[in-house]
């Protein structure tokens, strides 16, 4: 694996973690508002960068439903996902640490042999 690929892998890992956090925020917002069926759907604010994409992705995946009026609610699949326990923070940090250590090792080796 070259240095560019390692850096890209680290960036992709970071982006995936951020996307998961943003998805959880949307699901938590809907559950907190009691939007568990079409009759209780709410409008979602998508002003921040990436929020509109997150809402579209959750809708496409079937985790949230959309009414004709443009309001959103959790589907049964979304409720299940929202209630799922996230991986322990220690495991996430371990994965990030391993990726960064490998990246630094490869960068060090590349510099040593150049």
Phi, psi and omega in degrees: 000129180273173184300317180298319179293322180294316178297319179296321178296317179297318179295320179294321178297315179297318179295321179295320178295318179295320180295319179296320178295320179292322177296317179299321180298316179295314180297319178296322178298314180295316180294317180300329180274356181077021181276076184250005178201162184306322182295338182253012184300150180233161174281140176251134176277128180233056183273330182280157181303128176088346182295317180297319178296319179298315180297316179298318181295318178295322178293314180298325180280352178086013180277333176228151177253162180230132179275170178298332180277001177087016177264158186239153178210159177282135172272167176305322177296321179291323177297317179298317180291321181295326182275350180295142179284131176288160178296150179303143182302327180299321179293319179297314179296325177297315179298314179298316180299316180296315179299316180293321179295318177297317180299314179294323177297318179292319178296317178299317179295320180296320179290324181292327183263006180262000000 
